[in-house]
Amino acid sequence: MKKLLNTLYVTSPNSYLSLDGETVVVLNQDKVLGRLPLHNLEGIVAFGYTGASPALMGECARRNISLCFLNPNGRFLSRVTGEVYGNVVLRKEQYRISDMPDLSCKIARNFIIGKLFNARWVIERFTREHPLSVDFAKLKKVSAQLLHSIELIKNCTTNEQLRGYEGEAASLYFSIFDDLILQQKDSFCFNGRNRRPPMDRVNAVLSFVYTLLLNNTASALETVGLDPYVGFLHTDRPGRMSLALDLMEELRPVMADRFVLSLINKRIIKEDGFIVRENGSVEMSDETRKIILTQWQNRKQEKISHPFLEEKIEWGMVPYAQALLLARTIRNDLDAYPPFMWK
C-alpha cells in the first residue's frame, strides 16, 4: 500500500479493505498490512478483485472519499461515490478549460514539454551508456534540436502551433530510433512509425505497449474524477480517450519507448515470436504478448524517485501521480501543471 497526495493506493491484488471505526484497514489473508485514518484521505484506489466491505464503501460515500477498483493490470473497473461528489465540479472545470483555447494550450504545452524533455533523456542516456555503439554526433545533434523545440514550445500560444512543433520534434526523435536498437538489427529494424496495421516488429511492439500505457493513463484519470475522453490537445472524437492521449504523451519515451528498446536489446523478445502476414503486416504471437505483459508488470513495480513530488514511488504509480497533479491544476491548487520530467 502507498499513500500519495492524500490518495491510498493498494497495489497488492489479494488485499481486502475493511472499516474499523474511522480507519481503513488493509488485510491480506487476515494479516493486517496497514491502517490509515479516513479523515486523511481524498481517495482510495484498489488493484484486484478481492474488494471492500459494505461498511467501508458506505463510509467512503458519506465522506465523499472516492473508492475506485481496478483490475491487477490497472484497467478501470468501477468507482463508489455518494449522492453528491465533488468530481462534478472538477469535470465541469475540465470541460470549461477544454473549450477555451488559451487555457487548454497552457496545460497541453506542458504535456509536450515533458514529452520532448523525456525523449532527450532517452537519447542522452544512450550516448552515455553506449558511446562506442551509437553514432554519437548524430544523437547529440538530434538532442540539441529537441532542446531547441522545447524552447519554441514554451512560447506557443495556440494548439495549432503546438501540434506543428510537436510533429516536427516527433519526426526528429523517430529518425534516430533505429540507432537505439543495438541488438537483433536484422530482425528489429525501424524505418519510421506505422500502425493499423504495423508493418514491422518494432512498430507492432510499440503499438501494443502504447495501448497498455493508454489504458493505465485512462484508469488514472478515472480514479481522480477526470473525464478521459475530453482533452486539451487531442480534439474530441467519439470513442477516443483524448485526455488519456494527452497525459500519456510525456510518459511515452520513458515508460513505453525505453521499455520496448530494452525488450529488444536484452533479447527478451525474438524474431520467431512474430507472424508476418501476406500483406506484409506483422503480428505478435500469443507467447510474445504474454512475455511483454509479464515484463510490463515487472517494470511497473520498479521504484523511482518522482522528480516533482520528491518521494519514492513505483513506475506503475507515475500515471496516477500525474493525474492527481493534473486534477489539482484544474482545481487551481497548482499554478501550472508539472509534467513528469525524468532524469
Short mmCIF file of N, CA, C and O in Angstrom, two decimals, residues 244-321:
data_model
loop_
_atom_site.label_atom_id
_atom_site.label_comp_id
_atom_site.label_asym_id
_atom_site.label_seq_id
_atom_site.Cartn_x
_atom_site.Cartn_y
_atom_site.Cartn_z
N ALA A 244 -6.61 11.07 -21.98
CA ALA A 244 -5.64 9.99 -21.71
C ALA A 244 -4.49 10.06 -22.72
O ALA A 244 -3.33 9.86 -22.37
N LEU A 245 -4.82 10.34 -23.99
CA LEU A 245 -3.77 10.50 -25.00
C LEU A 245 -2.90 11.71 -24.69
O LEU A 245 -1.68 11.67 -24.89
N ASP A 246 -3.53 12.80 -24.21
CA ASP A 246 -2.76 13.98 -23.81
C ASP A 246 -1.75 13.64 -22.71
O ASP A 246 -0.56 13.95 -22.82
N LEU A 247 -2.25 13.02 -21.66
CA LEU A 247 -1.43 12.78 -20.47
C LEU A 247 -0.33 11.76 -20.75
O LEU A 247 0.77 11.85 -20.18
N MET A 248 -0.58 10.80 -21.62
CA MET A 248 0.42 9.77 -21.87
C MET A 248 1.57 10.28 -22.74
O MET A 248 2.63 9.64 -22.82
N GLU A 249 1.41 11.45 -23.39
CA GLU A 249 2.46 11.96 -24.26
C GLU A 249 3.79 12.07 -23.53
O GLU A 249 4.83 11.63 -24.02
N GLU A 250 3.78 12.68 -22.35
CA GLU A 250 5.02 12.88 -21.62
C GLU A 250 5.61 11.57 -21.11
O GLU A 250 6.81 11.49 -20.79
N LEU A 251 4.77 10.53 -21.03
CA LEU A 251 5.22 9.24 -20.48
C LEU A 251 5.70 8.27 -21.56
O LEU A 251 6.35 7.27 -21.25
N ARG A 252 5.38 8.55 -22.82
CA ARG A 252 5.76 7.63 -23.91
C ARG A 252 7.25 7.31 -23.93
O ARG A 252 7.64 6.13 -23.95
N PRO A 253 8.14 8.33 -23.95
CA PRO A 253 9.56 7.99 -24.09
C PRO A 253 10.11 7.14 -22.96
O PRO A 253 10.84 6.17 -23.21
N VAL A 254 9.78 7.51 -21.70
CA VAL A 254 10.42 6.84 -20.57
C VAL A 254 9.69 5.57 -20.13
O VAL A 254 10.33 4.64 -19.63
N MET A 255 8.39 5.51 -20.33
CA MET A 255 7.66 4.32 -19.88
C MET A 255 7.42 3.31 -21.00
O MET A 255 7.36 2.11 -20.73
N ALA A 256 7.29 3.77 -22.23
CA ALA A 256 6.98 2.86 -23.35
C ALA A 256 8.19 2.64 -24.26
O ALA A 256 8.65 1.51 -24.42
N ASP A 257 8.73 3.70 -24.86
CA ASP A 257 9.82 3.55 -25.82
C ASP A 257 11.04 2.89 -25.20
O ASP A 257 11.63 1.96 -25.77
N ARG A 258 11.42 3.37 -24.03
CA ARG A 258 12.59 2.80 -23.35
C ARG A 258 12.36 1.34 -22.98
O ARG A 258 13.27 0.51 -23.07
N PHE A 259 11.13 1.01 -22.62
CA PHE A 259 10.77 -0.37 -22.29
C PHE A 259 10.88 -1.26 -23.53
O PHE A 259 11.44 -2.37 -23.47
N VAL A 260 10.38 -0.78 -24.67
CA VAL A 260 10.45 -1.56 -25.91
C VAL A 260 11.91 -1.78 -26.32
O VAL A 260 12.29 -2.89 -26.73
N LEU A 261 12.72 -0.74 -26.22
CA LEU A 261 14.13 -0.89 -26.56
C LEU A 261 14.82 -1.93 -25.69
O LEU A 261 15.65 -2.71 -26.16
N SER A 262 14.48 -1.97 -24.41
CA SER A 262 15.10 -2.95 -23.51
C SER A 262 14.66 -4.37 -23.86
O SER A 262 15.46 -5.30 -23.77
N LEU A 263 13.40 -4.53 -24.27
CA LEU A 263 12.93 -5.86 -24.68
C LEU A 263 13.74 -6.39 -25.86
O LEU A 263 14.07 -7.58 -25.92
N ILE A 264 14.06 -5.50 -26.79
CA ILE A 264 14.80 -5.91 -27.99
C ILE A 264 16.28 -6.07 -27.68
O ILE A 264 16.89 -7.10 -28.00
N ASN A 265 16.87 -5.06 -27.04
CA ASN A 265 18.31 -5.07 -26.81
C ASN A 265 18.76 -6.14 -25.82
O ASN A 265 19.90 -6.59 -25.87
N LYS A 266 17.87 -6.53 -24.92
CA LYS A 266 18.19 -7.60 -23.98
C LYS A 266 17.75 -8.97 -24.49
O LYS A 266 17.82 -9.96 -23.77
N ARG A 267 17.24 -9.00 -25.73
CA ARG A 267 16.79 -10.25 -26.39
C ARG A 267 15.69 -10.96 -25.61
O ARG A 267 15.60 -12.19 -25.61
N ILE A 268 14.86 -10.19 -24.95
CA ILE A 268 13.73 -10.78 -24.22
C ILE A 268 12.65 -11.22 -25.21
O ILE A 268 11.99 -12.23 -25.01
N ILE A 269 12.48 -10.46 -26.27
CA ILE A 269 11.63 -10.89 -27.39
C ILE A 269 12.52 -11.16 -28.59
O ILE A 269 13.58 -10.53 -28.74
N LYS A 270 12.08 -12.09 -29.43
CA LYS A 270 12.94 -12.52 -30.55
C LYS A 270 12.14 -12.60 -31.84
O LYS A 270 10.91 -12.53 -31.85
N GLU A 271 12.86 -12.76 -32.92
CA GLU A 271 12.29 -12.75 -34.27
C GLU A 271 11.16 -13.77 -34.43
O GLU A 271 10.12 -13.48 -35.03
N ASP A 272 11.35 -14.98 -33.88
CA ASP A 272 10.35 -16.04 -34.09
C ASP A 272 9.08 -15.85 -33.27
O ASP A 272 8.16 -16.66 -33.37
N GLY A 273 9.00 -14.78 -32.52
CA GLY A 273 7.80 -14.51 -31.75
C GLY A 273 6.79 -13.63 -32.47
O GLY A 273 5.88 -13.08 -31.84
N PHE A 274 6.95 -13.52 -33.78
CA PHE A 274 6.07 -12.66 -34.58
C PHE A 274 5.58 -13.42 -35.81
O PHE A 274 6.24 -14.33 -36.30
N ILE A 275 4.43 -12.99 -36.31
CA ILE A 275 3.82 -13.60 -37.50
C ILE A 275 3.74 -12.52 -38.58
O ILE A 275 3.19 -11.44 -38.35
N VAL A 276 4.31 -12.81 -39.75
CA VAL A 276 4.26 -11.88 -40.88
C VAL A 276 3.16 -12.35 -41.85
O VAL A 276 3.22 -13.47 -42.37
N ARG A 277 2.19 -11.50 -42.08
CA ARG A 277 1.06 -11.84 -42.94
C ARG A 277 1.40 -11.59 -44.41
O ARG A 277 2.41 -10.96 -44.75
N GLU A 278 0.53 -12.09 -45.31
CA GLU A 278 0.77 -11.96 -46.75
C GLU A 278 0.83 -10.50 -47.19
O GLU A 278 1.55 -10.16 -48.14
N ASN A 279 0.08 -9.63 -46.52
CA ASN A 279 0.09 -8.21 -46.90
C ASN A 279 1.26 -7.43 -46.29
O ASN A 279 1.35 -6.21 -46.44
N GLY A 280 2.15 -8.15 -45.60
CA GLY A 280 3.32 -7.52 -45.02
C GLY A 280 3.14 -7.05 -43.59
O GLY A 280 4.10 -6.63 -42.95
N SER A 281 1.92 -7.08 -43.08
CA SER A 281 1.69 -6.66 -41.69
C SER A 281 2.27 -7.68 -40.72
O SER A 281 2.41 -8.88 -41.06
N VAL A 282 2.59 -7.22 -39.53
CA VAL A 282 3.25 -8.06 -38.53
C VAL A 282 2.40 -8.13 -37.27
O VAL A 282 1.90 -7.11 -36.79
N GLU A 283 2.24 -9.34 -36.75
CA GLU A 283 1.51 -9.54 -35.51
C GLU A 283 2.39 -10.28 -34.51
O GLU A 283 3.26 -11.06 -34.89
N MET A 284 2.15 -10.06 -33.25
CA MET A 284 2.85 -10.79 -32.20
C MET A 284 2.17 -12.13 -31.95
O MET A 284 0.95 -12.24 -32.04
N SER A 285 2.96 -13.12 -31.61
CA SER A 285 2.38 -14.40 -31.20
C SER A 285 1.82 -14.26 -29.80
O SER A 285 2.16 -13.31 -29.07
N ASP A 286 0.97 -15.20 -29.42
CA ASP A 286 0.42 -15.16 -28.06
C ASP A 286 1.52 -15.24 -27.01
O ASP A 286 1.45 -14.58 -25.97
N GLU A 287 2.54 -16.03 -27.30
CA GLU A 287 3.64 -16.19 -26.34
C GLU A 287 4.40 -14.87 -26.17
O GLU A 287 4.74 -14.50 -25.04
N THR A 288 4.65 -14.18 -27.27
CA THR A 288 5.34 -12.89 -27.18
C THR A 288 4.50 -11.89 -26.40
O THR A 288 5.02 -11.11 -25.58
N ARG A 289 3.21 -11.91 -26.65
CA ARG A 289 2.32 -10.99 -25.93
C ARG A 289 2.37 -11.27 -24.43
O ARG A 289 2.42 -10.34 -23.61
N LYS A 290 2.39 -12.55 -24.05
CA LYS A 290 2.48 -12.90 -22.63
C LYS A 290 3.80 -12.44 -22.02
O LYS A 290 3.84 -11.95 -20.89
N ILE A 291 4.88 -12.61 -22.78
CA ILE A 291 6.20 -12.18 -22.29
C ILE A 291 6.21 -10.68 -22.03
O ILE A 291 6.68 -10.21 -20.99
N ILE A 292 5.66 -9.92 -22.98
CA ILE A 292 5.64 -8.46 -22.84
C ILE A 292 4.78 -8.05 -21.65
O ILE A 292 5.17 -7.15 -20.87
N LEU A 293 3.63 -8.67 -21.48
CA LEU A 293 2.76 -8.34 -20.35
C LEU A 293 3.45 -8.63 -19.02
O LEU A 293 3.35 -7.83 -18.08
N THR A 294 4.15 -9.75 -18.94
CA THR A 294 4.88 -10.09 -17.71
C THR A 294 5.96 -9.07 -17.43
O THR A 294 6.12 -8.58 -16.30
N GLN A 295 6.73 -8.71 -18.47
CA GLN A 295 7.80 -7.73 -18.31
C GLN A 295 7.24 -6.35 -17.95
O GLN A 295 7.83 -5.61 -17.16
N TRP A 296 6.09 -6.02 -18.53
CA TRP A 296 5.44 -4.72 -18.26
C TRP A 296 5.03 -4.63 -16.79
O TRP A 296 5.26 -3.62 -16.13
N GLN A 297 4.46 -5.71 -16.28
CA GLN A 297 4.06 -5.72 -14.87
C GLN A 297 5.28 -5.63 -13.96
O GLN A 297 5.25 -4.95 -12.93
N ASN A 298 6.35 -6.32 -14.34
CA ASN A 298 7.58 -6.25 -13.54
C ASN A 298 8.17 -4.85 -13.54
O ASN A 298 8.62 -4.35 -12.51
N ARG A 299 8.16 -4.21 -14.72
CA ARG A 299 8.71 -2.86 -14.83
C ARG A 299 7.91 -1.88 -13.97
O ARG A 299 8.47 -0.99 -13.34
N LYS A 300 6.60 -2.05 -13.94
CA LYS A 300 5.76 -1.12 -13.17
C LYS A 300 6.01 -1.22 -11.67
O LYS A 300 5.70 -0.30 -10.92
N GLN A 301 6.60 -2.32 -11.21
CA GLN A 301 6.87 -2.50 -9.80
C GLN A 301 8.21 -1.90 -9.37
O GLN A 301 8.48 -1.76 -8.18
N GLU A 302 9.05 -1.54 -10.35
CA GLU A 302 10.34 -0.93 -10.03
C GLU A 302 10.13 0.46 -9.44
O GLU A 302 9.26 1.20 -9.89
N LYS A 303 10.92 0.83 -8.46
CA LYS A 303 10.72 2.10 -7.77
C LYS A 303 11.66 3.18 -8.31
O LYS A 303 12.80 2.91 -8.69
N ILE A 304 11.13 4.40 -8.33
CA ILE A 304 11.90 5.57 -8.75
C ILE A 304 11.62 6.70 -7.77
O ILE A 304 10.72 6.61 -6.95
N SER A 305 12.37 7.77 -7.90
CA SER A 305 12.09 8.99 -7.14
C SER A 305 11.37 9.96 -8.07
O SER A 305 11.92 10.36 -9.10
N HIS A 306 10.13 10.30 -7.72
CA HIS A 306 9.36 11.21 -8.57
C HIS A 306 10.02 12.58 -8.57
O HIS A 306 10.25 13.16 -7.50
N PRO A 307 10.34 13.15 -9.74
CA PRO A 307 11.11 14.40 -9.79
C PRO A 307 10.40 15.62 -9.21
O PRO A 307 11.06 16.54 -8.73
N PHE A 308 9.07 15.64 -9.22
CA PHE A 308 8.34 16.78 -8.66
C PHE A 308 7.94 16.53 -7.21
O PHE A 308 8.12 17.39 -6.35
N LEU A 309 7.41 15.34 -6.93
CA LEU A 309 6.98 15.02 -5.57
C LEU A 309 8.13 14.75 -4.64
O LEU A 309 8.00 14.83 -3.41
N GLU A 310 9.28 14.34 -5.23
CA GLU A 310 10.49 14.05 -4.46
C GLU A 310 10.24 12.96 -3.42
O GLU A 310 10.63 13.08 -2.26
N GLU A 311 9.56 11.90 -3.84
CA GLU A 311 9.39 10.73 -2.98
C GLU A 311 9.41 9.48 -3.83
O GLU A 311 9.18 9.52 -5.04
N LYS A 312 9.71 8.36 -3.19
CA LYS A 312 9.82 7.09 -3.90
C LYS A 312 8.44 6.55 -4.24
O LYS A 312 7.58 6.45 -3.37
N ILE A 313 8.24 6.20 -5.50
CA ILE A 313 7.01 5.54 -5.93
C ILE A 313 7.38 4.49 -6.97
O ILE A 313 8.48 4.50 -7.53
N GLU A 314 6.43 3.60 -7.28
CA GLU A 314 6.65 2.61 -8.32
C GLU A 314 6.39 3.25 -9.68
O GLU A 314 5.59 4.19 -9.81
N TRP A 315 7.04 2.72 -10.73
CA TRP A 315 6.79 3.22 -12.08
C TRP A 315 5.31 3.15 -12.41
O TRP A 315 4.76 4.05 -13.07
N GLY A 316 4.64 2.11 -11.95
CA GLY A 316 3.22 1.95 -12.25
C GLY A 316 2.35 3.01 -11.63
O GLY A 316 1.21 3.23 -12.06
N MET A 317 2.88 3.72 -10.62
CA MET A 317 2.13 4.78 -9.97
C MET A 317 2.30 6.14 -10.64
O MET A 317 1.61 7.10 -10.32
N VAL A 318 3.24 6.23 -11.59
CA VAL A 318 3.51 7.52 -12.23
C VAL A 318 2.29 8.11 -12.92
O VAL A 318 1.98 9.29 -12.74
N PRO A 319 1.52 7.33 -13.73
CA PRO A 319 0.32 7.93 -14.33
C PRO A 319 -0.67 8.44 -13.29
O PRO A 319 -1.34 9.46 -13.53
N TYR A 320 -0.77 7.77 -12.16
CA TYR A 320 -1.70 8.19 -11.11
C TYR A 320 -1.21 9.47 -10.44
O TYR A 320 -2.00 10.36 -10.12
N ALA A 321 0.11 9.57 -10.23
CA ALA A 321 0.66 10.79 -9.66
C ALA A 321 0.41 11.97 -10.59
O ALA A 321 0.01 13.06 -10.15
#
